[in-house]
Short mmCIF file of C-alpha atoms in Angstrom, two decimals:
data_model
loop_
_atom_site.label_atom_id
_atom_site.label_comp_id
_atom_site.label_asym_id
_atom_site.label_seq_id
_atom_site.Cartn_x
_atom_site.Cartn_y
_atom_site.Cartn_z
CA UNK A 1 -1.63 23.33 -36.63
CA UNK A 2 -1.62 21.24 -39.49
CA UNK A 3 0.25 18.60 -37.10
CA UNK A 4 -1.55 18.49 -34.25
CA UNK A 5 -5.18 18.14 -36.92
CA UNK A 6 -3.29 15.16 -38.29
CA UNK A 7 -2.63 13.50 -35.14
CA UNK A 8 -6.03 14.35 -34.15
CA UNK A 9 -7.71 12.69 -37.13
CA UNK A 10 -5.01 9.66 -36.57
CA UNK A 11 -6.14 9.07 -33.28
CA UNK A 12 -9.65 9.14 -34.23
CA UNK A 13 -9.63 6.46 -36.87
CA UNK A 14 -7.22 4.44 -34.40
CA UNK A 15 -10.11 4.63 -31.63
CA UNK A 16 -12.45 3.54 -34.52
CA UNK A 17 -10.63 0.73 -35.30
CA UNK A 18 -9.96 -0.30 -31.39
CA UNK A 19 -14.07 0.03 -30.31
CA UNK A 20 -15.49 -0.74 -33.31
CA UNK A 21 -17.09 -4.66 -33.78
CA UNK A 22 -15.02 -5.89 -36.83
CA UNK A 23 -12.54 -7.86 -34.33
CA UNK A 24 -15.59 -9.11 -32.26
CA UNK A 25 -17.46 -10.36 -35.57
CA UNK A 26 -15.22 -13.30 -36.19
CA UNK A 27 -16.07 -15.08 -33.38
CA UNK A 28 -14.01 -16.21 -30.11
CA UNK A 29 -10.40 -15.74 -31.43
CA UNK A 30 -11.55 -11.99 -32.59
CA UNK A 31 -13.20 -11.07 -29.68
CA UNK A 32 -9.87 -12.05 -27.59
CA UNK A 33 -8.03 -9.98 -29.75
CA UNK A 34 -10.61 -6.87 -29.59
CA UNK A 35 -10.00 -7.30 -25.76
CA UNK A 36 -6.73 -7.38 -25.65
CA UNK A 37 -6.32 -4.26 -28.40
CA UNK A 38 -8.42 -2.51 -26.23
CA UNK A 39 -6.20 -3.38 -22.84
CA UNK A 40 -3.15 -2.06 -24.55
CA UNK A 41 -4.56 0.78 -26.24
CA UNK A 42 -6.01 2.30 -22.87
CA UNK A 43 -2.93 1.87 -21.26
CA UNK A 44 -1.11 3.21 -23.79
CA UNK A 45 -3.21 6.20 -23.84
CA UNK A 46 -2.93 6.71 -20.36
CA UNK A 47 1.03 6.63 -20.29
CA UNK A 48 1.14 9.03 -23.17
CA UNK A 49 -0.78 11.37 -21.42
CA UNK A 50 1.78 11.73 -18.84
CA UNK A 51 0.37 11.43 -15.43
CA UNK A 52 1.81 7.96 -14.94
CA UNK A 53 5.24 9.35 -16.59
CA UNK A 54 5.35 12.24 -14.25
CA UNK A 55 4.53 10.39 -11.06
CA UNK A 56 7.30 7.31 -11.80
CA UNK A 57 9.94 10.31 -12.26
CA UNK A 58 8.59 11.08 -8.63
CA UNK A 59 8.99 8.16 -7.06
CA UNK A 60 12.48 7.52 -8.34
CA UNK A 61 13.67 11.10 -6.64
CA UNK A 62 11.67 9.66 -3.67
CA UNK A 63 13.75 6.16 -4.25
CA UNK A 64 17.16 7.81 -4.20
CA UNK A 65 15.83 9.51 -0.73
CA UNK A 66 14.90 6.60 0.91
CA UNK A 67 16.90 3.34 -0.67
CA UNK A 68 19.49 3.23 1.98
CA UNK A 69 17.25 3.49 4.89
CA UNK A 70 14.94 1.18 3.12
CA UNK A 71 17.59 -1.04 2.90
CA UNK A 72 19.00 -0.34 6.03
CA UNK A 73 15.85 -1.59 7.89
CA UNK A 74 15.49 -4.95 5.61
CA UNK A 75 18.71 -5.78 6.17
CA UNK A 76 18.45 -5.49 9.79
CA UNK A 77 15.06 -7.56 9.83
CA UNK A 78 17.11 -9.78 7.75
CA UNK A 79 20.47 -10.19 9.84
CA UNK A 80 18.04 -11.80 12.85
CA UNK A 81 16.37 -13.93 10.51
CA UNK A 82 19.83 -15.45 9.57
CA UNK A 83 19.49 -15.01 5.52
CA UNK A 84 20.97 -11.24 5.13
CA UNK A 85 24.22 -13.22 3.28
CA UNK A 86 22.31 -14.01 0.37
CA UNK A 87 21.23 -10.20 0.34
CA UNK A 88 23.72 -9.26 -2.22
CA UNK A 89 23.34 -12.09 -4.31
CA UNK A 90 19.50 -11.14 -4.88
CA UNK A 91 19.94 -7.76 -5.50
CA UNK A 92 22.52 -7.92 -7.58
CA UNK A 93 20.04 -9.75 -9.62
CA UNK A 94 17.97 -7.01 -9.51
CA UNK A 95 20.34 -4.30 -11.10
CA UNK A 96 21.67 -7.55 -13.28
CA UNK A 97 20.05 -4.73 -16.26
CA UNK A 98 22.78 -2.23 -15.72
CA UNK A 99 25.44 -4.62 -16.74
CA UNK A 100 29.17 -5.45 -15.30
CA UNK A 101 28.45 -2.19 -12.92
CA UNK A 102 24.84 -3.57 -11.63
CA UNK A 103 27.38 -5.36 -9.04
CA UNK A 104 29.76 -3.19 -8.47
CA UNK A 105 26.67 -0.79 -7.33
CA UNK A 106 25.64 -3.38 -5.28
CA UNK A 107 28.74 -4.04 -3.58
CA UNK A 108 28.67 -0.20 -3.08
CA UNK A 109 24.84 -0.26 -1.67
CA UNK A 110 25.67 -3.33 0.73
CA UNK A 111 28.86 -1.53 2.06
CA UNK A 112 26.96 1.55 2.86
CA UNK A 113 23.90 0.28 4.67
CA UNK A 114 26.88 -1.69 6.52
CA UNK A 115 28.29 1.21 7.66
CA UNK A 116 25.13 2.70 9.00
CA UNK A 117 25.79 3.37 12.77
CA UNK A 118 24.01 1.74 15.10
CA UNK A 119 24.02 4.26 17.29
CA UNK A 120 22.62 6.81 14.39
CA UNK A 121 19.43 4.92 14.55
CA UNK A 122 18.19 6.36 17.94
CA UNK A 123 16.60 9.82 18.08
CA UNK A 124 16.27 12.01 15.40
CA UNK A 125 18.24 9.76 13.02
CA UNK A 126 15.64 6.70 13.86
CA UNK A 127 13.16 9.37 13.11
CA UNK A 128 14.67 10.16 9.83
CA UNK A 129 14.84 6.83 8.90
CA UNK A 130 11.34 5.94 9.73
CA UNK A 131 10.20 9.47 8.05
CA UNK A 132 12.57 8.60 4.64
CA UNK A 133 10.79 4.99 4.34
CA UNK A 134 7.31 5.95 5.33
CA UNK A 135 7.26 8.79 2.88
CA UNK A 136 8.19 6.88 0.03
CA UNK A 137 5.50 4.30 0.96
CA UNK A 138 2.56 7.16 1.18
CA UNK A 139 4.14 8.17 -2.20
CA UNK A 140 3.61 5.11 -3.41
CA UNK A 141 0.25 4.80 -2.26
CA UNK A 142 -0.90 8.21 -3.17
CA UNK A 143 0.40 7.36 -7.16
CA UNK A 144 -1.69 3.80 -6.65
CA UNK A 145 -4.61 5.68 -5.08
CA UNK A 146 -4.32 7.91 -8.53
CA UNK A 147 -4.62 5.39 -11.12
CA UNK A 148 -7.35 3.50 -9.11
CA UNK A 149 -9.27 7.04 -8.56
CA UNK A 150 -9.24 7.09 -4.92
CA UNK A 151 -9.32 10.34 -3.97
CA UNK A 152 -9.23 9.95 0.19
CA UNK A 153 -5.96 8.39 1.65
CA UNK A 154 -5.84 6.48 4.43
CA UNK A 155 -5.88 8.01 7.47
CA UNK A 156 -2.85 8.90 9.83
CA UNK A 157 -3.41 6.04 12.13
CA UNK A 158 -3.79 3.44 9.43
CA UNK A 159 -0.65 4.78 7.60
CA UNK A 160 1.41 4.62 10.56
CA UNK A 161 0.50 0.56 11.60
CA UNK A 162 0.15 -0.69 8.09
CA UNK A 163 3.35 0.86 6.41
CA UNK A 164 5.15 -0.39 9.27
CA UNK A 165 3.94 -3.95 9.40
CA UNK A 166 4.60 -4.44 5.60
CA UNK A 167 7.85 -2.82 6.46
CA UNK A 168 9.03 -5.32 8.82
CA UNK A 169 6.95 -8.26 7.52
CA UNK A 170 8.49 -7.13 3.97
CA UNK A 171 11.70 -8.62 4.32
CA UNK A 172 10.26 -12.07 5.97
CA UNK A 173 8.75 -13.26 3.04
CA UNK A 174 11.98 -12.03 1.22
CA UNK A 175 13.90 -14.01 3.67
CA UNK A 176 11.32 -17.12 2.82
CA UNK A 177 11.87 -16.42 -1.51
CA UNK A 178 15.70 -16.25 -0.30
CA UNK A 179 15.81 -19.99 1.02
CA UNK A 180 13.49 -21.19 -1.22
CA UNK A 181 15.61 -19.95 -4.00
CA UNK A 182 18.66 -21.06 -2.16
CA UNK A 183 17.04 -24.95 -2.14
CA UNK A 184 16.25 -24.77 -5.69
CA UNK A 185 20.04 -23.89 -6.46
CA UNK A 186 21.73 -26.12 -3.74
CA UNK A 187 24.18 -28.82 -5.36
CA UNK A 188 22.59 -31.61 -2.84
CA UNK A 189 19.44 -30.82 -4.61
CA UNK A 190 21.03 -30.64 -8.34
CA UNK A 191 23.20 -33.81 -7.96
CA UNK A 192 19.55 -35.29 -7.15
CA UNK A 193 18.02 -34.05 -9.94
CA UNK A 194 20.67 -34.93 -12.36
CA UNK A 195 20.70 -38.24 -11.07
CA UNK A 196 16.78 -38.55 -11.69
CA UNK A 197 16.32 -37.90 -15.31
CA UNK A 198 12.91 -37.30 -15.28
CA UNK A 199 12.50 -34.32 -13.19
CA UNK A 200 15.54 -32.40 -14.47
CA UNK A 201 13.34 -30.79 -16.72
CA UNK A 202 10.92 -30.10 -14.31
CA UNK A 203 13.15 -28.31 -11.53
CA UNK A 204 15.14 -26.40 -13.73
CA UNK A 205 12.84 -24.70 -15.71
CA UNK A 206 11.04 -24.18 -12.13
CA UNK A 207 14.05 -22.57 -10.77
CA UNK A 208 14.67 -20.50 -13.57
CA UNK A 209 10.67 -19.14 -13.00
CA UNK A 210 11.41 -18.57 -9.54
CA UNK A 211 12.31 -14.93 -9.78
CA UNK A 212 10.02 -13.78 -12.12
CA UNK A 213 7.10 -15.63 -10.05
CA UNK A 214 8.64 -13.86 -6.92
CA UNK A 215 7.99 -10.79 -8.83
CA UNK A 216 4.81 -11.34 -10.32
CA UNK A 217 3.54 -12.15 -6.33
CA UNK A 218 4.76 -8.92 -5.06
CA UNK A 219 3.18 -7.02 -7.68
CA UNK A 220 -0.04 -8.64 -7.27
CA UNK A 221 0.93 -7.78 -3.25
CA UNK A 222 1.56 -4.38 -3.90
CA UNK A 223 -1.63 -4.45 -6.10
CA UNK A 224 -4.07 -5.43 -3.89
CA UNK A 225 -2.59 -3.28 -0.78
CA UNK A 226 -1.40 0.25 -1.95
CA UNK A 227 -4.71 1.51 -3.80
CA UNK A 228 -6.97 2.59 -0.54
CA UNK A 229 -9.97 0.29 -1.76
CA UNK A 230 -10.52 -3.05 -2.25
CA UNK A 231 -8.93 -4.91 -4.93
CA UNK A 232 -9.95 -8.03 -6.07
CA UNK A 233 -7.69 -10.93 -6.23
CA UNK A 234 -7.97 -12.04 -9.94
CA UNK A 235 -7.66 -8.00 -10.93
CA UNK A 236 -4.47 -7.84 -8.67
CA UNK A 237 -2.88 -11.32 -10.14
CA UNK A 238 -3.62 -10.29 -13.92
CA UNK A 239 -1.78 -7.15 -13.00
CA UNK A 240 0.90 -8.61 -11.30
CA UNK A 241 1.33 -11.50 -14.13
CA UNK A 242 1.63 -8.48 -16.96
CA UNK A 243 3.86 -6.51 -15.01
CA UNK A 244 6.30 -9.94 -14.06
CA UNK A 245 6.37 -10.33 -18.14
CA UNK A 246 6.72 -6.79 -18.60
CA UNK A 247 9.46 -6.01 -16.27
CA UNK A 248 11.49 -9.26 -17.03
CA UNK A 249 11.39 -7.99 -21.09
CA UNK A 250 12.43 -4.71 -20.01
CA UNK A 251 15.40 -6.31 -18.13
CA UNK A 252 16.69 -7.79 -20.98
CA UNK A 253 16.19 -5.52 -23.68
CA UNK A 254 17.67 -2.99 -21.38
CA UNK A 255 20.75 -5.30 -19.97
CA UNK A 256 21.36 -5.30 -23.85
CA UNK A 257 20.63 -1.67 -24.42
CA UNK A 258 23.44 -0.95 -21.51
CA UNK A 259 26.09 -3.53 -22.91
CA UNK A 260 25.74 -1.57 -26.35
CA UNK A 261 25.61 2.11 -24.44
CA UNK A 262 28.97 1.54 -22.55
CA UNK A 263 30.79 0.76 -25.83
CA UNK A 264 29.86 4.39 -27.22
CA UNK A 265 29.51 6.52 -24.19
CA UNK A 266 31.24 9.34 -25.70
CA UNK A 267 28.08 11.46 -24.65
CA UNK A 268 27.76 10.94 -20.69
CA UNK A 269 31.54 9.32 -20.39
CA UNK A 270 31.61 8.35 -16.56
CA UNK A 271 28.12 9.10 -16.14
CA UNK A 272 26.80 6.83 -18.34
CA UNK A 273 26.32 4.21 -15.53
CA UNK A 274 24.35 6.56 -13.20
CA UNK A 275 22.49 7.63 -15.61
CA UNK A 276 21.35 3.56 -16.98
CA UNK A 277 20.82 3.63 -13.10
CA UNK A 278 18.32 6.38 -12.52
CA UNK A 279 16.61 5.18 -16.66
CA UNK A 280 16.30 1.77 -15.01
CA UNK A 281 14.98 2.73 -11.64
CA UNK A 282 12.71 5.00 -13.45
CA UNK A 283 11.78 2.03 -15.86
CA UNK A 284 10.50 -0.09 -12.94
CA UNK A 285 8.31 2.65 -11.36
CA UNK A 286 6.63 3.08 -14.64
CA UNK A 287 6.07 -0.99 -15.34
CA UNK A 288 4.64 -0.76 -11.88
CA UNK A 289 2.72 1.32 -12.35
CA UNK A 290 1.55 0.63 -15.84
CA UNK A 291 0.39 -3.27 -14.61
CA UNK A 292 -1.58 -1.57 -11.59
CA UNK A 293 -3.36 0.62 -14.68
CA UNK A 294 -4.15 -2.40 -16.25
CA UNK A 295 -5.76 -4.27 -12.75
CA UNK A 296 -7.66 -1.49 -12.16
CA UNK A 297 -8.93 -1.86 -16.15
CA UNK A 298 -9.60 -5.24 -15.60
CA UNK A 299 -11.87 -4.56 -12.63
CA UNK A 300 -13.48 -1.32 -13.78
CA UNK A 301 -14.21 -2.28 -17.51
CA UNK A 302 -16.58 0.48 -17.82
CA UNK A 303 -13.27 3.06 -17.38
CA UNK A 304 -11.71 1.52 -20.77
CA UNK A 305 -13.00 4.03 -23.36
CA UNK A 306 -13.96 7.14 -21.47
CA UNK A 307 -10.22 6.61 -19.37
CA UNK A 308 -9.42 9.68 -16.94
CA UNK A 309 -12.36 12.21 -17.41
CA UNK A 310 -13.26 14.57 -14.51
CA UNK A 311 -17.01 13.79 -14.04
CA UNK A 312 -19.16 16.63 -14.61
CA UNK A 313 -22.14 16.68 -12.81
CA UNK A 314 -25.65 18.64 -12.88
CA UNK A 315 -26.61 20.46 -10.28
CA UNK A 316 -29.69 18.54 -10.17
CA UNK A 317 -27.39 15.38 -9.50
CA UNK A 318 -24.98 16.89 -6.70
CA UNK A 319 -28.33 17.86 -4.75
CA UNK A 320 -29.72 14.49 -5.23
CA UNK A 321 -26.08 12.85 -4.46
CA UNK A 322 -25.74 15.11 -1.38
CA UNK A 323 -28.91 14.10 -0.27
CA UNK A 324 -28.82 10.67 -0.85
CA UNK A 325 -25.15 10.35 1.09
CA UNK A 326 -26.49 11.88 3.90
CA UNK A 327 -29.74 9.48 3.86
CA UNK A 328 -27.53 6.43 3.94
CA UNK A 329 -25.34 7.82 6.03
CA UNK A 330 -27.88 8.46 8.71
CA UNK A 331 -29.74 4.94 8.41
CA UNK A 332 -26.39 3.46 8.34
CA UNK A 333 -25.82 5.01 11.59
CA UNK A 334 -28.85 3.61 13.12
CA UNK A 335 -27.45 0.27 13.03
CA UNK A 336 -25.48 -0.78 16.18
CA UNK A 337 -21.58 -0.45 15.15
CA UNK A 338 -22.77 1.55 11.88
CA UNK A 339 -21.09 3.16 9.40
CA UNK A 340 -20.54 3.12 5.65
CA UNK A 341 -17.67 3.68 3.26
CA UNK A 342 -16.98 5.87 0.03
CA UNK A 343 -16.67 1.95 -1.76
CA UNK A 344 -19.88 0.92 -0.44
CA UNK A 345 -21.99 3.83 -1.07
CA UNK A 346 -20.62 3.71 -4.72
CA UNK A 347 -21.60 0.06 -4.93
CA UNK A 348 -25.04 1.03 -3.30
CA UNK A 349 -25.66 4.44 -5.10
CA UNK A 350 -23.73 2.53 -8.77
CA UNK A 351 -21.71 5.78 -8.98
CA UNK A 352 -17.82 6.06 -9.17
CA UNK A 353 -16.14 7.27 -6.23
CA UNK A 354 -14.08 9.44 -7.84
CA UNK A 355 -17.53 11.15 -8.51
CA UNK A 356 -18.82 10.79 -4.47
CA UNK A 357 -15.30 11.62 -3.18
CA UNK A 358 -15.88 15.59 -3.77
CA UNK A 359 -19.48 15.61 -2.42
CA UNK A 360 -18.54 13.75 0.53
CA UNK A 361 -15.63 15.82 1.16
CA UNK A 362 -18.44 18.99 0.86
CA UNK A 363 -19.79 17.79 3.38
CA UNK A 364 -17.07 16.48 5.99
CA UNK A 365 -16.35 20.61 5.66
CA UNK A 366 -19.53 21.78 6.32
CA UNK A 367 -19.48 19.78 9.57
CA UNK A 368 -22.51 17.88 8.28
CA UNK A 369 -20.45 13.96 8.21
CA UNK A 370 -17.26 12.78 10.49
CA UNK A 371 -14.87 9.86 9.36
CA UNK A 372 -13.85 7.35 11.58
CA UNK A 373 -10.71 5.98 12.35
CA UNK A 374 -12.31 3.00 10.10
CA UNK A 375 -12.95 5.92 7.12
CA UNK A 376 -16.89 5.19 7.58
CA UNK A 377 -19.11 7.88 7.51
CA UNK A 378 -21.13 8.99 10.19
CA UNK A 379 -23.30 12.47 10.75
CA UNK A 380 -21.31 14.88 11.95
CA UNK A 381 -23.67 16.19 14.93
CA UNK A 382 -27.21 15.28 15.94
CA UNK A 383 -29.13 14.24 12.85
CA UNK A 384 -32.37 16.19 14.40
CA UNK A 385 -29.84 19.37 14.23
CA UNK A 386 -29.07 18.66 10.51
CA UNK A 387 -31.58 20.59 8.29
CA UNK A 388 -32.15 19.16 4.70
CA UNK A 389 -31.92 22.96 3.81
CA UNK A 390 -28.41 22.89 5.03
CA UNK A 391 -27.52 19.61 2.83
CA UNK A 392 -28.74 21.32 -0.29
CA UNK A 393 -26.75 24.68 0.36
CA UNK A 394 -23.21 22.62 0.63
CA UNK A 395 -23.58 22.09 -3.69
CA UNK A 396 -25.95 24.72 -4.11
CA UNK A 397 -23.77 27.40 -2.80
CA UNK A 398 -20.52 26.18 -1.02
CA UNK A 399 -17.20 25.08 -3.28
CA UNK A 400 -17.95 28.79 -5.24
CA UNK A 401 -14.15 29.79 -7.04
CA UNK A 402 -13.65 32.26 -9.29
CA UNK A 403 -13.08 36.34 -9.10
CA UNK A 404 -12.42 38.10 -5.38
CA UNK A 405 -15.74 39.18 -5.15
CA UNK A 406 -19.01 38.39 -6.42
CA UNK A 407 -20.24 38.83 -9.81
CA UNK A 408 -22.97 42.12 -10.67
CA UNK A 409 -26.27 40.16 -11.37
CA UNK A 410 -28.66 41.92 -13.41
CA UNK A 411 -31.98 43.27 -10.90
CA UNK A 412 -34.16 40.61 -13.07
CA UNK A 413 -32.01 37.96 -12.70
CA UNK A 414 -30.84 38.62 -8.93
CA UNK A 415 -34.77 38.65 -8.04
CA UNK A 416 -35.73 35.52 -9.98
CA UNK A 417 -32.32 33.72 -7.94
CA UNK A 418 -34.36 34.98 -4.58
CA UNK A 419 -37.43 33.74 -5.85
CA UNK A 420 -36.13 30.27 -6.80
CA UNK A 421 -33.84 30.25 -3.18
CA UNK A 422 -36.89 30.99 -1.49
CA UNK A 423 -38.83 27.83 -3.14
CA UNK A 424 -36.42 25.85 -2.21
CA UNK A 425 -36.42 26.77 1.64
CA UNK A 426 -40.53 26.54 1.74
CA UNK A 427 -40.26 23.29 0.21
CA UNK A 428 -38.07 21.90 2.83
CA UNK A 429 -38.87 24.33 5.36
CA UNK A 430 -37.51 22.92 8.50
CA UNK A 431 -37.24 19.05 7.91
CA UNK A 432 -34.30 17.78 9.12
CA UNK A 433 -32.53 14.87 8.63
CA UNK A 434 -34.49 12.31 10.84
CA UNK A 435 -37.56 13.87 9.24
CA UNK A 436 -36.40 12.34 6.61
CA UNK A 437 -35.21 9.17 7.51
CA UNK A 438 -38.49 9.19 9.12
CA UNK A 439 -40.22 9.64 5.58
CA UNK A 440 -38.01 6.62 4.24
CA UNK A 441 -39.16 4.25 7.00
CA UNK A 442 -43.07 4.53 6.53
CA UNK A 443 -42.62 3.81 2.72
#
């Protein structure tokens, strides 16, 4: 008790220290610093709290499932672009962190997706394949869709042509970093250089930023595509930048933490290497994580303080949300080609959707709203059959958990809950949804 009280008051004079003015007082160097304190202390906050933990130890069992398949299918793309012989090269790059074994495992990895049958890609082992991939993809997106509070995934349709086009458009552009690595590295193009003094600098520090910009663009990539909402562009790249500077210290704090591990690895012995393998696969979910955290930060200020809190709404609000969704749904609708989005109505309405999501969800149930192959709203029958009576009664009365049966009101209380159900009806009485929109035109 005594612990946990002084980690409680620790935590409160830390917050005090991080959102108080003192930093912003003393003028533009302090207020960069407040900023940036305030970055790292969210994220920090949100990685201690173990959600982001939890799901990167998910996504590496999901990894193991799906690498050789993964692999499988790049290096097939690859082989008929012509640059699949520079594969192992590049990826032993990758696992250059686990040390003298990073290329032994790679050798290993190469040889088996190699051996993969041809023939085993047709029928139910082309459907595994395509299953083990996709999967880890809608993993992926479903841990993105997380941290940027999207509570709706994409829908079956979208899932199936977009995972599949970055899936075979994937290793193109890796093909494309491939050869443009491979020119930056040729000896034609170093004899050159050496030859002309005064770009030597220039060219090889550029080709030794080459990989880490390749990384920093697929995490901005990855950034802006995963999360099922729209990103913007400088949110996505200041993500991608910290995570590029964040993975590339990892890799060499942990390439030194392995070198020193395999001289004492009197605990795990042969294991020791699997193991660093499954720490450092582990390692790179969570950076990847941790720099889409900080994008969606970047773009969503307001979240920095108050982080991951379940809004809590009253029931005053979820009538006049329900309501309202349903209004703007239905005028939407009127339009030729309508239809509106959980993003725009919580640019419209200037609340969250993590706060919409449930409502909307309400009523998608309660057969009052439909969602499009597009994920727009739209009424889900006749709006002159939809009652505003009906509206109200999806978060007056539907969504009810708790005991198997209902609760033993007191005979005051049960009356005065008829009396005040009964208002409600004769206020309404039988408008309807165009009634309504209706009302809204003529003001």
């Amino acid at each position: 008790m005594y612990n946990a009280a002084m980690f409680a008051d620790l935590r409160k004079k830390l917050e005090t220290v991080v959102w108080a003015d003192t930093l912003t007082k003393r003028g533009l160097p302090g207020r960069i610093a407040a900023t940036i304190l305030r970055y790292i202390y969210a994220v920090l906050r949100d990685v201690f709290s173990g959600q982001l933990t939890l799901r990167a130890m998910s996504l590496v069992y999901t990894t193991l499932l799906s690498i050789v398949p993964l692999l499988a299918l790049s290096f097939s793309v690859l082989k008929g672009l012509g640059v699949h012989q520079d594969l192992p090269s590049r990826l032993s790059g990758l696992l250059a962190p686990l040390g003298p074994k990073g290329a032994e495992y790679t050798e290993k990895l190469i040889d088996v997706v190699e051996g993969v049958n041809g023939k085993a890609l047709a029928g139910i082992g082309l459907a595994f394949f395509l299953y083990t991939v996709i999967s880890m993809v809608q993993k992926t997106e479903e841990s993105f869709n997380y941290v940027w509070y999207v509570t709706k995934p994409r829908s079956f349709a979208r899932r199936l042509t977009e995972y599949l086009s970055v899936l075979l458009i994937g290793p193109l552009f890796i093909g494309i970093a491939i050869g443009m690595i491979g020119v930056l590295t040729s000896n034609a193009l170093y004899d050159f250089v050496v030859r002309t003094s005064f770009l030597a600098p220039v060219v090889t520090t550029l080709g030794s930023m080459v990989p880490y910009m390749i990384v920093c663009t697929v995490f901005t990539f990855l950034y802006m595509f995963m999360p099922n909402t729209k990103v913007q562009l400088t949110s996505a790249l200041v993500g991608g930048i910290a995570g590029g500077i964040l993975w590339a210290t990892s890799s060499v704090l942990f390439a030194a933490f392995v070198v020193d591990s395999t001289k004492n690895n009197a605990i795990y012995a042969s294991f020791a290497i699997p193991v660093s393998a499954l720490i450092w696969l582990y390692l790179n979910w969570l950076i990847l994580l941790i720099g889409s955290q900080l994008a969606f930060y970047f773009q969503n200020p307001a979240y920095l303080r108050i982080g991951r809190r379940d809004p809590r709404l009253s029931n005053s609000m979820r009538e006049r949300l329900a309501l309202n969704i349903m209004l703007s749904v239905g005028q939407e609708f009127r339009n030729p080609g309508g239809g509106i989005t959980v993003d725009r109505l919580s640019g419209e309405l200037k609340i969250p959707g993590l706060t919409l999501s449930p409502i909307v969800s309400a009523l998608e149930d309660a057969g009052l709203l439909t969602v499009t192959e597009k994920e727009c709203l739209q009424p889900g029958r006749e709006m002159a059959g939809i009652t505003v009576d009906e509206i109200l009664k999806v978060v007056r009365q539907e969504g009810e958990t708790g005991s198997y049966r209902g609760p033993k009101w007191s005979p005051e209380i049960d009356a005065l809950g008829n009396k005040l159900d009964d208002a409600v009806e004769s206020t309404v009485a039988d408008m309807t949804l165009t009634d309504l929109l209706g009302e809204k035109s003529d003001d």
